[in-house]
Amino acid sequence: MYKELRGVGRYTHIALEFIDGAFEEGEHCWTGGPDDFELEIGNFIVCSVPLFQRGTYFVELKSCWLPYYDETRRKKRLEMVKNYCLNNLDHVEGYVERKLYFQCFSRLYHAMGEFLQALFISRRIYPVSYDKWIYDQLVNLLKLPELYKEFVSLMEYKNFESEEHVMKAEKIRELLFRYCTE
């Protein structure tokens, strides 16, 4: 298997990680982008293959988290992530006025990650990543090819030092309310 993976690319590696299955929500801060809660469950429970199993613990762990975590937690997390996303978007216009374009970009990038997090939570599907395999996740996993096209356009700039940041913030806000519903 390792020889096959080496052919994929220069930095390809196999990650060997040990978990106890006690997934915790952790911290989500105002300027940090999406948290890792759903990513950890998705990568460790949905996408991983245990190398060794003794007993039924992994099966029990899967039954706790699959097909998705409980509805009360899901609604709470969806609301929280949407609020963090909106907070990032709400800062963009003021930063444009102050010509802080890289800070605008940072806030938009975090909001894009939080949009993806909210999208997956709203669809009750665990993500693989918020910055890799976006095409595969949006088009193949979530069956949203039209969203992928809109999402890619958010990374395209004609003039970085401009009001484009505000228009992109408005577009992300519109996507959030269109796609990330209960």
mmCIF file with all atom_site columns, C-alpha atoms in Angstrom:
data_model
loop_
_atom_site.group_PDB
_atom_site.id
_atom_site.type_symbol
_atom_site.label_atom_id
_atom_site.label_alt_id
_atom_site.label_comp_id
_atom_site.label_asym_id
_atom_site.label_entity_id
_atom_site.label_seq_id
_atom_site.pdbx_PDB_ins_code
_atom_site.Cartn_x
_atom_site.Cartn_y
_atom_site.Cartn_z
_atom_site.occupancy
_atom_site.B_iso_or_equiv
_atom_site.pdbx_formal_charge
_atom_site.auth_seq_id
_atom_site.auth_comp_id
_atom_site.auth_asym_id
_atom_site.auth_atom_id
_atom_site.pdbx_PDB_model_num
ATOM 1   C CA . MET A 1 1   ? 0.000   0.000  0.000   1.00 0.00 ? 1   MET A CA 1
ATOM 2   C CA . TYR A 1 2   ? 2.799   2.428  0.877   1.00 0.00 ? 2   TYR A CA 1
ATOM 3   C CA . LYS A 1 3   ? 4.457   1.947  -2.536  1.00 0.00 ? 3   LYS A CA 1
ATOM 4   C CA . GLU A 1 4   ? 1.161   2.771  -4.254  1.00 0.00 ? 4   GLU A CA 1
ATOM 5   C CA . LEU A 1 5   ? 0.712   5.917  -2.149  1.00 0.00 ? 5   LEU A CA 1
ATOM 6   C CA . ARG A 1 6   ? 4.230   7.164  -2.925  1.00 0.00 ? 6   ARG A CA 1
ATOM 7   C CA . GLY A 1 7   ? 3.146   7.436  -6.547  1.00 0.00 ? 7   GLY A CA 1
ATOM 8   C CA . VAL A 1 8   ? 0.388   9.891  -5.601  1.00 0.00 ? 8   VAL A CA 1
ATOM 9   C CA . GLY A 1 9   ? 2.723   12.737 -4.737  1.00 0.00 ? 9   GLY A CA 1
ATOM 10  C CA . ARG A 1 10  ? 5.842   13.988 -3.039  1.00 0.00 ? 10  ARG A CA 1
ATOM 11  C CA . TYR A 1 11  ? 4.337   14.618 0.406   1.00 0.00 ? 11  TYR A CA 1
ATOM 12  C CA . THR A 1 12  ? 2.031   11.609 0.553   1.00 0.00 ? 12  THR A CA 1
ATOM 13  C CA . HIS A 1 13  ? 2.083   9.797  3.861   1.00 0.00 ? 13  HIS A CA 1
ATOM 14  C CA . ILE A 1 14  ? 0.100   7.395  5.967   1.00 0.00 ? 14  ILE A CA 1
ATOM 15  C CA . ALA A 1 15  ? -1.166  8.843  9.239   1.00 0.00 ? 15  ALA A CA 1
ATOM 16  C CA . LEU A 1 16  ? -1.189  6.425  12.140  1.00 0.00 ? 16  LEU A CA 1
ATOM 17  C CA . GLU A 1 17  ? -3.203  7.974  14.945  1.00 0.00 ? 17  GLU A CA 1
ATOM 18  C CA . PHE A 1 18  ? -4.615  6.587  18.149  1.00 0.00 ? 18  PHE A CA 1
ATOM 19  C CA . ILE A 1 19  ? -7.920  7.837  19.535  1.00 0.00 ? 19  ILE A CA 1
ATOM 20  C CA . ASP A 1 20  ? -10.075 6.995  22.501  1.00 0.00 ? 20  ASP A CA 1
ATOM 21  C CA . GLY A 1 21  ? -13.291 7.979  20.724  1.00 0.00 ? 21  GLY A CA 1
ATOM 22  C CA . ALA A 1 22  ? -14.153 10.711 23.226  1.00 0.00 ? 22  ALA A CA 1
ATOM 23  C CA . PHE A 1 23  ? -14.819 13.490 20.713  1.00 0.00 ? 23  PHE A CA 1
ATOM 24  C CA . GLU A 1 24  ? -15.252 16.908 22.307  1.00 0.00 ? 24  GLU A CA 1
ATOM 25  C CA . GLU A 1 25  ? -16.420 20.118 20.701  1.00 0.00 ? 25  GLU A CA 1
ATOM 26  C CA . GLY A 1 26  ? -13.477 22.199 21.857  1.00 0.00 ? 26  GLY A CA 1
ATOM 27  C CA . GLU A 1 27  ? -13.115 25.920 21.279  1.00 0.00 ? 27  GLU A CA 1
ATOM 28  C CA . HIS A 1 28  ? -14.456 27.920 18.376  1.00 0.00 ? 28  HIS A CA 1
ATOM 29  C CA . CYS A 1 29  ? -13.060 31.455 18.399  1.00 0.00 ? 29  CYS A CA 1
ATOM 30  C CA . TRP A 1 30  ? -14.220 34.601 16.617  1.00 0.00 ? 30  TRP A CA 1
ATOM 31  C CA . THR A 1 31  ? -11.205 34.846 14.320  1.00 0.00 ? 31  THR A CA 1
ATOM 32  C CA . GLY A 1 32  ? -10.156 31.221 13.924  1.00 0.00 ? 32  GLY A CA 1
ATOM 33  C CA . GLY A 1 33  ? -12.417 29.736 11.277  1.00 0.00 ? 33  GLY A CA 1
ATOM 34  C CA . PRO A 1 34  ? -14.200 26.394 11.599  1.00 0.00 ? 34  PRO A CA 1
ATOM 35  C CA . ASP A 1 35  ? -13.460 24.040 14.470  1.00 0.00 ? 35  ASP A CA 1
ATOM 36  C CA . ASP A 1 36  ? -12.496 20.376 14.044  1.00 0.00 ? 36  ASP A CA 1
ATOM 37  C CA . PHE A 1 37  ? -15.359 18.548 15.769  1.00 0.00 ? 37  PHE A CA 1
ATOM 38  C CA . GLU A 1 38  ? -17.128 17.164 12.689  1.00 0.00 ? 38  GLU A CA 1
ATOM 39  C CA . LEU A 1 39  ? -13.812 16.697 10.873  1.00 0.00 ? 39  LEU A CA 1
ATOM 40  C CA . GLU A 1 40  ? -12.493 14.461 13.642  1.00 0.00 ? 40  GLU A CA 1
ATOM 41  C CA . ILE A 1 41  ? -15.605 12.295 13.659  1.00 0.00 ? 41  ILE A CA 1
ATOM 42  C CA . GLY A 1 42  ? -15.667 12.130 9.872   1.00 0.00 ? 42  GLY A CA 1
ATOM 43  C CA . ASN A 1 43  ? -12.012 11.275 9.495   1.00 0.00 ? 43  ASN A CA 1
ATOM 44  C CA . PHE A 1 44  ? -11.697 8.896  12.448  1.00 0.00 ? 44  PHE A CA 1
ATOM 45  C CA . ILE A 1 45  ? -15.061 7.126  12.290  1.00 0.00 ? 45  ILE A CA 1
ATOM 46  C CA . VAL A 1 46  ? -16.336 7.403  8.714   1.00 0.00 ? 46  VAL A CA 1
ATOM 47  C CA . CYS A 1 47  ? -13.134 7.419  6.644   1.00 0.00 ? 47  CYS A CA 1
ATOM 48  C CA . SER A 1 48  ? -10.665 5.459  8.774   1.00 0.00 ? 48  SER A CA 1
ATOM 49  C CA . VAL A 1 49  ? -9.854  1.807  8.726   1.00 0.00 ? 49  VAL A CA 1
ATOM 50  C CA . PRO A 1 50  ? -8.767  0.311  12.034  1.00 0.00 ? 50  PRO A CA 1
ATOM 51  C CA . LEU A 1 51  ? -5.528  -1.636 11.716  1.00 0.00 ? 51  LEU A CA 1
ATOM 52  C CA . PHE A 1 52  ? -6.367  -3.798 14.690  1.00 0.00 ? 52  PHE A CA 1
ATOM 53  C CA . GLN A 1 53  ? -9.610  -4.537 16.471  1.00 0.00 ? 53  GLN A CA 1
ATOM 54  C CA . ARG A 1 54  ? -10.077 -6.421 19.677  1.00 0.00 ? 54  ARG A CA 1
ATOM 55  C CA . GLY A 1 55  ? -13.658 -6.638 20.799  1.00 0.00 ? 55  GLY A CA 1
ATOM 56  C CA . THR A 1 56  ? -16.549 -4.487 19.653  1.00 0.00 ? 56  THR A CA 1
ATOM 57  C CA . TYR A 1 57  ? -15.411 -1.009 20.724  1.00 0.00 ? 57  TYR A CA 1
ATOM 58  C CA . PHE A 1 58  ? -15.089 0.415  17.190  1.00 0.00 ? 58  PHE A CA 1
ATOM 59  C CA . VAL A 1 59  ? -18.530 -0.909 16.241  1.00 0.00 ? 59  VAL A CA 1
ATOM 60  C CA . GLU A 1 60  ? -19.979 0.620  19.424  1.00 0.00 ? 60  GLU A CA 1
ATOM 61  C CA . LEU A 1 61  ? -18.202 3.900  18.704  1.00 0.00 ? 61  LEU A CA 1
ATOM 62  C CA . LYS A 1 62  ? -19.663 3.991  15.195  1.00 0.00 ? 62  LYS A CA 1
ATOM 63  C CA . SER A 1 63  ? -23.135 3.357  16.581  1.00 0.00 ? 63  SER A CA 1
ATOM 64  C CA . CYS A 1 64  ? -22.753 6.415  18.855  1.00 0.00 ? 64  CYS A CA 1
ATOM 65  C CA . TRP A 1 65  ? -21.779 8.799  16.042  1.00 0.00 ? 65  TRP A CA 1
ATOM 66  C CA . LEU A 1 66  ? -23.379 7.362  12.905  1.00 0.00 ? 66  LEU A CA 1
ATOM 67  C CA . PRO A 1 67  ? -25.276 8.171  10.866  1.00 0.00 ? 67  PRO A CA 1
ATOM 68  C CA . TYR A 1 68  ? -24.875 11.545 12.664  1.00 0.00 ? 68  TYR A CA 1
ATOM 69  C CA . TYR A 1 69  ? -24.767 12.887 16.182  1.00 0.00 ? 69  TYR A CA 1
ATOM 70  C CA . ASP A 1 70  ? -27.944 13.789 18.095  1.00 0.00 ? 70  ASP A CA 1
ATOM 71  C CA . GLU A 1 71  ? -30.393 16.388 16.776  1.00 0.00 ? 71  GLU A CA 1
ATOM 72  C CA . THR A 1 72  ? -30.197 18.711 19.799  1.00 0.00 ? 72  THR A CA 1
ATOM 73  C CA . ARG A 1 73  ? -26.429 19.024 19.438  1.00 0.00 ? 73  ARG A CA 1
ATOM 74  C CA . ARG A 1 74  ? -26.733 19.396 15.659  1.00 0.00 ? 74  ARG A CA 1
ATOM 75  C CA . LYS A 1 75  ? -29.160 22.342 15.922  1.00 0.00 ? 75  LYS A CA 1
ATOM 76  C CA . LYS A 1 76  ? -27.017 24.016 18.583  1.00 0.00 ? 76  LYS A CA 1
ATOM 77  C CA . ARG A 1 77  ? -23.826 23.604 16.569  1.00 0.00 ? 77  ARG A CA 1
ATOM 78  C CA . LEU A 1 78  ? -25.465 24.761 13.341  1.00 0.00 ? 78  LEU A CA 1
ATOM 79  C CA . GLU A 1 79  ? -26.656 27.958 15.013  1.00 0.00 ? 79  GLU A CA 1
ATOM 80  C CA . MET A 1 80  ? -23.249 28.538 16.614  1.00 0.00 ? 80  MET A CA 1
ATOM 81  C CA . VAL A 1 81  ? -21.288 28.016 13.391  1.00 0.00 ? 81  VAL A CA 1
ATOM 82  C CA . LYS A 1 82  ? -23.648 30.267 11.422  1.00 0.00 ? 82  LYS A CA 1
ATOM 83  C CA . ASN A 1 83  ? -23.189 33.021 14.031  1.00 0.00 ? 83  ASN A CA 1
ATOM 84  C CA . TYR A 1 84  ? -19.393 32.779 13.772  1.00 0.00 ? 84  TYR A CA 1
ATOM 85  C CA . CYS A 1 85  ? -19.637 32.868 9.982   1.00 0.00 ? 85  CYS A CA 1
ATOM 86  C CA . LEU A 1 86  ? -21.863 35.950 10.095  1.00 0.00 ? 86  LEU A CA 1
ATOM 87  C CA . ASN A 1 87  ? -19.487 37.618 12.551  1.00 0.00 ? 87  ASN A CA 1
ATOM 88  C CA . ASN A 1 88  ? -16.619 37.190 10.096  1.00 0.00 ? 88  ASN A CA 1
ATOM 89  C CA . LEU A 1 89  ? -18.756 38.538 7.260   1.00 0.00 ? 89  LEU A CA 1
ATOM 90  C CA . ASP A 1 90  ? -19.927 41.511 9.340   1.00 0.00 ? 90  ASP A CA 1
ATOM 91  C CA . HIS A 1 91  ? -16.318 42.665 9.778   1.00 0.00 ? 91  HIS A CA 1
ATOM 92  C CA . VAL A 1 92  ? -15.438 42.814 6.078   1.00 0.00 ? 92  VAL A CA 1
ATOM 93  C CA . GLU A 1 93  ? -16.997 46.162 5.132   1.00 0.00 ? 93  GLU A CA 1
ATOM 94  C CA . GLY A 1 94  ? -15.283 48.010 7.975   1.00 0.00 ? 94  GLY A CA 1
ATOM 95  C CA . TYR A 1 95  ? -11.938 46.512 7.003   1.00 0.00 ? 95  TYR A CA 1
ATOM 96  C CA . VAL A 1 96  ? -12.425 47.579 3.372   1.00 0.00 ? 96  VAL A CA 1
ATOM 97  C CA . GLU A 1 97  ? -13.129 51.135 4.559   1.00 0.00 ? 97  GLU A CA 1
ATOM 98  C CA . ARG A 1 98  ? -9.828  51.024 6.465   1.00 0.00 ? 98  ARG A CA 1
ATOM 99  C CA . LYS A 1 99  ? -8.029  49.442 3.479   1.00 0.00 ? 99  LYS A CA 1
ATOM 100 C CA . LEU A 1 100 ? -7.190  46.314 5.492   1.00 0.00 ? 100 LEU A CA 1
ATOM 101 C CA . TYR A 1 101 ? -7.576  44.043 2.472   1.00 0.00 ? 101 TYR A CA 1
ATOM 102 C CA . PHE A 1 102 ? -5.597  41.093 3.779   1.00 0.00 ? 102 PHE A CA 1
ATOM 103 C CA . GLN A 1 103 ? -7.685  41.106 6.953   1.00 0.00 ? 103 GLN A CA 1
ATOM 104 C CA . CYS A 1 104 ? -10.782 41.118 4.720   1.00 0.00 ? 104 CYS A CA 1
ATOM 105 C CA . PHE A 1 105 ? -9.407  38.104 2.891   1.00 0.00 ? 105 PHE A CA 1
ATOM 106 C CA . SER A 1 106 ? -8.670  36.349 6.181   1.00 0.00 ? 106 SER A CA 1
ATOM 107 C CA . ARG A 1 107 ? -12.201 36.960 7.461   1.00 0.00 ? 107 ARG A CA 1
ATOM 108 C CA . LEU A 1 108 ? -13.682 35.783 4.149   1.00 0.00 ? 108 LEU A CA 1
ATOM 109 C CA . TYR A 1 109 ? -11.523 32.655 4.158   1.00 0.00 ? 109 TYR A CA 1
ATOM 110 C CA . HIS A 1 110 ? -12.638 31.813 7.704   1.00 0.00 ? 110 HIS A CA 1
ATOM 111 C CA . ALA A 1 111 ? -16.256 32.512 6.755   1.00 0.00 ? 111 ALA A CA 1
ATOM 112 C CA . MET A 1 112 ? -15.930 30.182 3.771   1.00 0.00 ? 112 MET A CA 1
ATOM 113 C CA . GLY A 1 113 ? -14.716 27.410 6.075   1.00 0.00 ? 113 GLY A CA 1
ATOM 114 C CA . GLU A 1 114 ? -17.534 28.104 8.507   1.00 0.00 ? 114 GLU A CA 1
ATOM 115 C CA . PHE A 1 115 ? -20.005 28.100 5.627   1.00 0.00 ? 115 PHE A CA 1
ATOM 116 C CA . LEU A 1 116 ? -18.763 24.628 4.657   1.00 0.00 ? 116 LEU A CA 1
ATOM 117 C CA . GLN A 1 117 ? -18.982 23.507 8.280   1.00 0.00 ? 117 GLN A CA 1
ATOM 118 C CA . ALA A 1 118 ? -22.573 24.777 8.527   1.00 0.00 ? 118 ALA A CA 1
ATOM 119 C CA . LEU A 1 119 ? -23.420 23.191 5.181   1.00 0.00 ? 119 LEU A CA 1
ATOM 120 C CA . PHE A 1 120 ? -22.264 19.756 6.325   1.00 0.00 ? 120 PHE A CA 1
ATOM 121 C CA . ILE A 1 121 ? -23.984 20.103 9.698   1.00 0.00 ? 121 ILE A CA 1
ATOM 122 C CA . SER A 1 122 ? -27.234 21.130 8.008   1.00 0.00 ? 122 SER A CA 1
ATOM 123 C CA . ARG A 1 123 ? -27.011 18.091 5.690   1.00 0.00 ? 123 ARG A CA 1
ATOM 124 C CA . ARG A 1 124 ? -26.079 15.717 8.541   1.00 0.00 ? 124 ARG A CA 1
ATOM 125 C CA . ILE A 1 125 ? -22.964 14.534 6.716   1.00 0.00 ? 125 ILE A CA 1
ATOM 126 C CA . TYR A 1 126 ? -19.460 14.458 8.152   1.00 0.00 ? 126 TYR A CA 1
ATOM 127 C CA . PRO A 1 127 ? -16.859 16.360 6.081   1.00 0.00 ? 127 PRO A CA 1
ATOM 128 C CA . VAL A 1 128 ? -13.355 15.254 5.171   1.00 0.00 ? 128 VAL A CA 1
ATOM 129 C CA . SER A 1 129 ? -11.812 18.739 5.107   1.00 0.00 ? 129 SER A CA 1
ATOM 130 C CA . TYR A 1 130 ? -12.725 22.398 4.746   1.00 0.00 ? 130 TYR A CA 1
ATOM 131 C CA . ASP A 1 131 ? -9.753  23.265 2.527   1.00 0.00 ? 131 ASP A CA 1
ATOM 132 C CA . LYS A 1 132 ? -9.057  20.094 0.510   1.00 0.00 ? 132 LYS A CA 1
ATOM 133 C CA . TRP A 1 133 ? -11.194 17.962 -1.775  1.00 0.00 ? 133 TRP A CA 1
ATOM 134 C CA . ILE A 1 134 ? -13.823 20.700 -2.019  1.00 0.00 ? 134 ILE A CA 1
ATOM 135 C CA . TYR A 1 135 ? -14.869 19.659 -5.519  1.00 0.00 ? 135 TYR A CA 1
ATOM 136 C CA . ASP A 1 136 ? -15.303 16.029 -4.494  1.00 0.00 ? 136 ASP A CA 1
ATOM 137 C CA . GLN A 1 137 ? -17.227 16.930 -1.352  1.00 0.00 ? 137 GLN A CA 1
ATOM 138 C CA . LEU A 1 138 ? -19.588 19.487 -2.914  1.00 0.00 ? 138 LEU A CA 1
ATOM 139 C CA . VAL A 1 139 ? -20.170 17.773 -6.257  1.00 0.00 ? 139 VAL A CA 1
ATOM 140 C CA . ASN A 1 140 ? -19.934 14.064 -5.458  1.00 0.00 ? 140 ASN A CA 1
ATOM 141 C CA . LEU A 1 141 ? -20.732 13.764 -1.754  1.00 0.00 ? 141 LEU A CA 1
ATOM 142 C CA . LEU A 1 142 ? -23.347 16.515 -1.331  1.00 0.00 ? 142 LEU A CA 1
ATOM 143 C CA . LYS A 1 143 ? -24.552 16.498 -4.968  1.00 0.00 ? 143 LYS A CA 1
ATOM 144 C CA . LEU A 1 144 ? -24.316 20.306 -5.250  1.00 0.00 ? 144 LEU A CA 1
ATOM 145 C CA . PRO A 1 145 ? -22.403 21.036 -8.488  1.00 0.00 ? 145 PRO A CA 1
ATOM 146 C CA . GLU A 1 146 ? -24.038 24.459 -8.847  1.00 0.00 ? 146 GLU A CA 1
ATOM 147 C CA . LEU A 1 147 ? -22.758 25.444 -5.397  1.00 0.00 ? 147 LEU A CA 1
ATOM 148 C CA . TYR A 1 148 ? -19.223 24.423 -6.315  1.00 0.00 ? 148 TYR A CA 1
ATOM 149 C CA . LYS A 1 149 ? -19.214 26.882 -9.228  1.00 0.00 ? 149 LYS A CA 1
ATOM 150 C CA . GLU A 1 150 ? -20.441 29.706 -6.993  1.00 0.00 ? 150 GLU A CA 1
ATOM 151 C CA . PHE A 1 151 ? -17.976 28.764 -4.266  1.00 0.00 ? 151 PHE A CA 1
ATOM 152 C CA . VAL A 1 152 ? -14.956 28.817 -6.580  1.00 0.00 ? 152 VAL A CA 1
ATOM 153 C CA . SER A 1 153 ? -15.878 32.306 -7.778  1.00 0.00 ? 153 SER A CA 1
ATOM 154 C CA . LEU A 1 154 ? -15.450 33.563 -4.210  1.00 0.00 ? 154 LEU A CA 1
ATOM 155 C CA . MET A 1 155 ? -11.700 33.005 -4.552  1.00 0.00 ? 155 MET A CA 1
ATOM 156 C CA . GLU A 1 156 ? -11.398 34.923 -7.820  1.00 0.00 ? 156 GLU A CA 1
ATOM 157 C CA . TYR A 1 157 ? -10.474 38.612 -7.682  1.00 0.00 ? 157 TYR A CA 1
ATOM 158 C CA . LYS A 1 158 ? -10.225 41.233 -10.410 1.00 0.00 ? 158 LYS A CA 1
ATOM 159 C CA . ASN A 1 159 ? -8.866  43.821 -7.980  1.00 0.00 ? 159 ASN A CA 1
ATOM 160 C CA . PHE A 1 160 ? -7.804  42.620 -4.545  1.00 0.00 ? 160 PHE A CA 1
ATOM 161 C CA . GLU A 1 161 ? -7.648  46.145 -3.093  1.00 0.00 ? 161 GLU A CA 1
ATOM 162 C CA . SER A 1 162 ? -11.307 46.933 -3.679  1.00 0.00 ? 162 SER A CA 1
ATOM 163 C CA . GLU A 1 163 ? -14.939 46.607 -2.661  1.00 0.00 ? 163 GLU A CA 1
ATOM 164 C CA . GLU A 1 164 ? -14.925 43.084 -4.116  1.00 0.00 ? 164 GLU A CA 1
ATOM 165 C CA . HIS A 1 165 ? -14.447 41.800 -0.568  1.00 0.00 ? 165 HIS A CA 1
ATOM 166 C CA . VAL A 1 166 ? -17.793 43.303 0.450   1.00 0.00 ? 166 VAL A CA 1
ATOM 167 C CA . MET A 1 167 ? -19.533 41.707 -2.539  1.00 0.00 ? 167 MET A CA 1
ATOM 168 C CA . LYS A 1 168 ? -17.984 38.349 -1.656  1.00 0.00 ? 168 LYS A CA 1
ATOM 169 C CA . ALA A 1 169 ? -19.149 38.706 1.955   1.00 0.00 ? 169 ALA A CA 1
ATOM 170 C CA . GLU A 1 170 ? -22.674 39.392 0.704   1.00 0.00 ? 170 GLU A CA 1
ATOM 171 C CA . LYS A 1 171 ? -22.486 36.322 -1.549  1.00 0.00 ? 171 LYS A CA 1
ATOM 172 C CA . ILE A 1 172 ? -21.353 34.052 1.298   1.00 0.00 ? 172 ILE A CA 1
ATOM 173 C CA . ARG A 1 173 ? -24.171 35.417 3.473   1.00 0.00 ? 173 ARG A CA 1
ATOM 174 C CA . GLU A 1 174 ? -26.663 34.649 0.697   1.00 0.00 ? 174 GLU A CA 1
ATOM 175 C CA . LEU A 1 175 ? -25.271 31.105 0.298   1.00 0.00 ? 175 LEU A CA 1
ATOM 176 C CA . LEU A 1 176 ? -25.408 30.571 4.063   1.00 0.00 ? 176 LEU A CA 1
ATOM 177 C CA . PHE A 1 177 ? -29.113 31.396 4.214   1.00 0.00 ? 177 PHE A CA 1
ATOM 178 C CA . ARG A 1 178 ? -29.891 29.498 1.016   1.00 0.00 ? 178 ARG A CA 1
ATOM 179 C CA . TYR A 1 179 ? -28.075 26.244 1.795   1.00 0.00 ? 179 TYR A CA 1
ATOM 180 C CA . CYS A 1 180 ? -27.604 25.999 5.568   1.00 0.00 ? 180 CYS A CA 1
ATOM 181 C CA . THR A 1 181 ? -31.123 25.596 6.863   1.00 0.00 ? 181 THR A CA 1
ATOM 182 C CA . GLU A 1 182 ? -32.421 23.325 9.582   1.00 0.00 ? 182 GLU A CA 1
#
